[in-house]
């Protein structure tokens, strides 16, 4: 749902890039934020003395979203966009989510199966988002049902805050992740429907790199 506010968010964060930042610099800062999120989750949940890092996890997630927005904006603004850049950006989105949240697999007490399901559904949602470009009338699908990348950042940032203030909730993170997974799954459903609607009535041809 937050994608509906993407235009307003872009206007809000553009000043951060100023006139000095390039798209590549924004990408590099975004990668740094990925590892900051991952480290804050792992250290904050593994070592009692580092629990304060959980309070910073939402900040790192917001910064990651800002940098992710800026790299595309700056690439378009300075006309430095490329096929390679788009491939890297799409790959970094899903790999970044996996690194950010997959680190929880190594945290004692976090139920693994709900987390694995959440990660798999995240890959599925982003796959269908990108797949939309390959069909008639297709574009990169960003529609969500509270399960897109910014939505997931909110889900996980909120979880970090809950665990910071209420450490005793750790055993319930499985149920929390299952709830978030439902919204990520519904996001895939929404994107599939949008792909089919956009392709309706248009000619479709199936082909591979060796031909039809």
Short mmCIF file of C-alpha atoms in Angstrom, two decimals:
data_model
loop_
_atom_site.label_atom_id
_atom_site.label_comp_id
_atom_site.label_asym_id
_atom_site.label_seq_id
_atom_site.Cartn_x
_atom_site.Cartn_y
_atom_site.Cartn_z
CA UNK A 1 0.00 0.00 0.00
CA UNK A 2 2.89 2.33 0.66
CA UNK A 3 3.74 2.29 -3.05
CA UNK A 4 0.71 4.56 -3.53
CA UNK A 5 2.69 7.20 -1.62
CA UNK A 6 5.86 6.66 -3.64
CA UNK A 7 5.58 10.03 -5.40
CA UNK A 8 5.26 11.93 -2.13
CA UNK A 9 8.09 9.89 -0.61
CA UNK A 10 10.35 10.74 -3.56
CA UNK A 11 9.72 14.45 -3.10
CA UNK A 12 10.43 14.11 0.59
CA UNK A 13 13.79 12.36 0.22
CA UNK A 14 15.19 14.04 -2.90
CA UNK A 15 16.84 16.78 -0.87
CA UNK A 16 18.94 14.18 0.93
CA UNK A 17 20.80 13.46 -2.29
CA UNK A 18 21.53 17.13 -2.83
CA UNK A 19 23.73 17.90 -5.81
CA UNK A 20 26.63 15.73 -4.69
CA UNK A 21 25.20 12.22 -4.56
CA UNK A 22 25.26 9.90 -7.57
CA UNK A 23 23.07 6.85 -8.16
CA UNK A 24 26.03 4.56 -7.45
CA UNK A 25 26.72 6.30 -4.17
CA UNK A 26 23.09 5.90 -3.15
CA UNK A 27 23.31 2.21 -4.04
CA UNK A 28 26.48 1.80 -1.97
CA UNK A 29 24.86 3.51 1.03
CA UNK A 30 21.82 1.27 0.57
CA UNK A 31 24.05 -1.81 0.71
CA UNK A 32 25.64 -0.48 3.90
CA UNK A 33 22.16 -0.09 5.41
CA UNK A 34 21.37 -3.72 4.54
CA UNK A 35 24.29 -4.90 6.66
CA UNK A 36 23.41 -2.46 9.43
CA UNK A 37 19.89 -3.91 9.60
CA UNK A 38 21.26 -7.44 9.61
CA UNK A 39 23.83 -6.66 12.31
CA UNK A 40 21.33 -4.85 14.51
CA UNK A 41 18.92 -7.78 14.37
CA UNK A 42 21.56 -10.40 15.08
CA UNK A 43 23.51 -8.56 17.77
CA UNK A 44 20.43 -7.07 19.40
CA UNK A 45 18.69 -10.42 19.72
CA UNK A 46 21.74 -12.52 20.54
CA UNK A 47 23.58 -10.43 23.13
CA UNK A 48 21.76 -8.76 26.00
CA UNK A 49 24.33 -5.95 26.13
CA UNK A 50 23.52 -5.08 22.50
CA UNK A 51 19.72 -5.10 22.82
CA UNK A 52 19.68 -1.33 22.31
CA UNK A 53 20.57 -1.95 18.66
CA UNK A 54 17.04 -3.22 18.08
CA UNK A 55 15.78 0.32 18.62
CA UNK A 56 17.94 1.41 15.67
CA UNK A 57 16.73 -1.32 13.31
CA UNK A 58 13.72 0.71 12.08
CA UNK A 59 16.03 3.68 11.46
CA UNK A 60 18.35 1.54 9.33
CA UNK A 61 15.35 0.15 7.45
CA UNK A 62 14.06 3.64 6.67
CA UNK A 63 17.50 4.71 5.50
CA UNK A 64 17.63 1.67 3.24
CA UNK A 65 14.28 2.63 1.71
CA UNK A 66 15.50 6.19 1.21
CA UNK A 67 18.68 5.08 -0.55
CA UNK A 68 16.77 2.58 -2.65
CA UNK A 69 14.46 5.35 -3.78
CA UNK A 70 17.28 7.79 -4.42
CA UNK A 71 19.37 5.50 -6.61
CA UNK A 72 16.57 5.16 -9.17
CA UNK A 73 15.65 8.84 -8.98
CA UNK A 74 19.24 9.99 -9.47
CA UNK A 75 19.83 7.53 -12.30
CA UNK A 76 16.83 8.95 -14.16
CA UNK A 77 17.67 12.55 -13.30
CA UNK A 78 21.27 12.29 -14.49
CA UNK A 79 20.37 9.89 -17.32
CA UNK A 80 22.77 7.23 -16.06
CA UNK A 81 20.25 4.40 -16.01
CA UNK A 82 21.11 1.18 -17.81
CA UNK A 83 19.96 -2.42 -18.24
CA UNK A 84 22.81 -3.56 -16.01
CA UNK A 85 21.78 -1.02 -13.39
CA UNK A 86 18.18 -2.20 -13.40
CA UNK A 87 19.26 -5.85 -13.16
CA UNK A 88 21.50 -5.02 -10.22
CA UNK A 89 18.79 -2.97 -8.53
CA UNK A 90 16.15 -5.69 -8.82
CA UNK A 91 18.58 -8.35 -7.63
CA UNK A 92 19.75 -6.21 -4.75
CA UNK A 93 16.17 -5.65 -3.60
CA UNK A 94 15.46 -9.31 -3.01
CA UNK A 95 18.97 -10.29 -1.90
CA UNK A 96 18.92 -7.32 0.47
CA UNK A 97 15.67 -8.46 2.06
CA UNK A 98 17.11 -11.95 2.43
CA UNK A 99 20.24 -10.65 4.14
CA UNK A 100 18.30 -8.23 6.36
CA UNK A 101 15.81 -10.79 7.63
CA UNK A 102 17.51 -14.12 6.89
CA UNK A 103 20.04 -13.39 9.62
CA UNK A 104 17.25 -14.21 12.09
CA UNK A 105 17.78 -17.87 11.16
CA UNK A 106 20.94 -17.70 13.26
CA UNK A 107 19.27 -16.11 16.28
CA UNK A 108 18.38 -18.54 19.08
CA UNK A 109 14.69 -18.60 19.91
CA UNK A 110 13.37 -17.31 16.57
CA UNK A 111 11.11 -19.97 14.97
CA UNK A 112 12.76 -20.95 11.70
CA UNK A 113 9.90 -22.38 9.64
CA UNK A 114 7.73 -19.22 9.75
CA UNK A 115 10.80 -17.15 8.89
CA UNK A 116 11.69 -19.40 5.95
CA UNK A 117 8.10 -19.14 4.71
CA UNK A 118 8.26 -15.36 5.00
CA UNK A 119 11.48 -15.25 2.98
CA UNK A 120 10.16 -17.61 0.29
CA UNK A 121 6.98 -15.58 -0.11
CA UNK A 122 9.09 -12.43 -0.33
CA UNK A 123 11.00 -13.94 -3.25
CA UNK A 124 7.69 -14.95 -4.85
CA UNK A 125 6.15 -11.50 -4.52
CA UNK A 126 9.18 -9.79 -6.04
CA UNK A 127 9.40 -12.42 -8.80
CA UNK A 128 5.85 -11.75 -9.91
CA UNK A 129 6.50 -8.03 -9.67
CA UNK A 130 9.38 -8.27 -12.14
CA UNK A 131 7.63 -10.90 -14.26
CA UNK A 132 4.98 -8.35 -15.11
CA UNK A 133 7.40 -6.63 -17.49
CA UNK A 134 7.60 -9.71 -19.69
CA UNK A 135 3.94 -9.91 -20.69
CA UNK A 136 1.77 -7.86 -23.08
CA UNK A 137 0.92 -4.48 -21.62
CA UNK A 138 3.25 -5.33 -18.79
CA UNK A 139 5.14 -3.06 -16.46
CA UNK A 140 7.01 -3.69 -13.23
CA UNK A 141 4.21 -4.46 -10.80
CA UNK A 142 4.41 -2.60 -7.48
CA UNK A 143 0.88 -3.18 -6.25
CA UNK A 144 0.76 -4.56 -2.73
CA UNK A 145 -1.59 -5.76 -0.04
CA UNK A 146 0.55 -4.64 2.88
CA UNK A 147 3.30 -6.98 1.65
CA UNK A 148 5.54 -4.95 -0.64
CA UNK A 149 9.13 -4.07 0.18
CA UNK A 150 8.29 -0.90 2.18
CA UNK A 151 5.47 -2.75 3.93
CA UNK A 152 7.83 -5.56 4.86
CA UNK A 153 10.27 -3.01 6.26
CA UNK A 154 7.48 -1.71 8.50
CA UNK A 155 6.52 -5.23 9.61
CA UNK A 156 10.11 -6.09 10.51
CA UNK A 157 10.91 -2.70 12.01
CA UNK A 158 7.86 -3.00 14.24
CA UNK A 159 8.94 -6.49 15.26
CA UNK A 160 12.36 -5.17 16.24
CA UNK A 161 10.77 -2.47 18.41
CA UNK A 162 8.40 -4.95 20.04
CA UNK A 163 11.29 -7.25 20.90
CA UNK A 164 13.30 -4.31 22.19
CA UNK A 165 10.59 -3.18 24.58
CA UNK A 166 9.16 -6.64 25.33
CA UNK A 167 11.90 -9.30 25.13
CA UNK A 168 9.45 -11.88 26.39
CA UNK A 169 7.60 -11.78 23.08
CA UNK A 170 10.37 -13.69 21.29
CA UNK A 171 8.49 -17.04 21.37
CA UNK A 172 5.58 -15.35 19.57
CA UNK A 173 7.63 -14.12 16.61
CA UNK A 174 6.55 -17.21 14.67
CA UNK A 175 2.90 -16.13 14.79
CA UNK A 176 3.92 -12.58 13.92
CA UNK A 177 5.89 -13.75 10.86
CA UNK A 178 2.99 -15.95 9.74
CA UNK A 179 0.70 -12.92 9.85
CA UNK A 180 3.17 -10.87 7.82
CA UNK A 181 3.55 -13.80 5.40
CA UNK A 182 -0.19 -13.76 4.71
CA UNK A 183 0.07 -10.17 3.49
CA UNK A 184 3.14 -10.95 1.38
CA UNK A 185 1.26 -13.88 -0.21
CA UNK A 186 -1.75 -11.67 -0.94
CA UNK A 187 0.62 -9.19 -2.56
CA UNK A 188 1.64 -11.93 -5.01
CA UNK A 189 -2.02 -12.62 -5.73
CA UNK A 190 -2.68 -8.94 -6.41
CA UNK A 191 0.29 -8.71 -8.76
CA UNK A 192 -0.75 -11.83 -10.66
CA UNK A 193 -4.23 -10.40 -11.15
CA UNK A 194 -2.80 -7.11 -12.39
CA UNK A 195 -0.56 -8.94 -14.87
CA UNK A 196 -3.53 -10.88 -16.25
CA UNK A 197 -5.68 -7.75 -16.45
CA UNK A 198 -2.98 -5.82 -18.31
CA UNK A 199 -2.51 -8.68 -20.78
CA UNK A 200 -6.22 -9.27 -21.39
CA UNK A 201 -7.13 -8.89 -25.08
CA UNK A 202 -3.53 -8.40 -26.18
CA UNK A 203 -1.58 -10.75 -28.42
CA UNK A 204 0.78 -13.04 -26.57
CA UNK A 205 3.66 -15.05 -28.00
CA UNK A 206 5.80 -17.44 -26.02
CA UNK A 207 9.49 -17.55 -26.88
CA UNK A 208 12.91 -18.43 -25.50
CA UNK A 209 16.44 -17.43 -26.46
CA UNK A 210 16.53 -20.30 -28.96
CA UNK A 211 13.21 -19.36 -30.54
CA UNK A 212 9.56 -20.14 -30.08
#
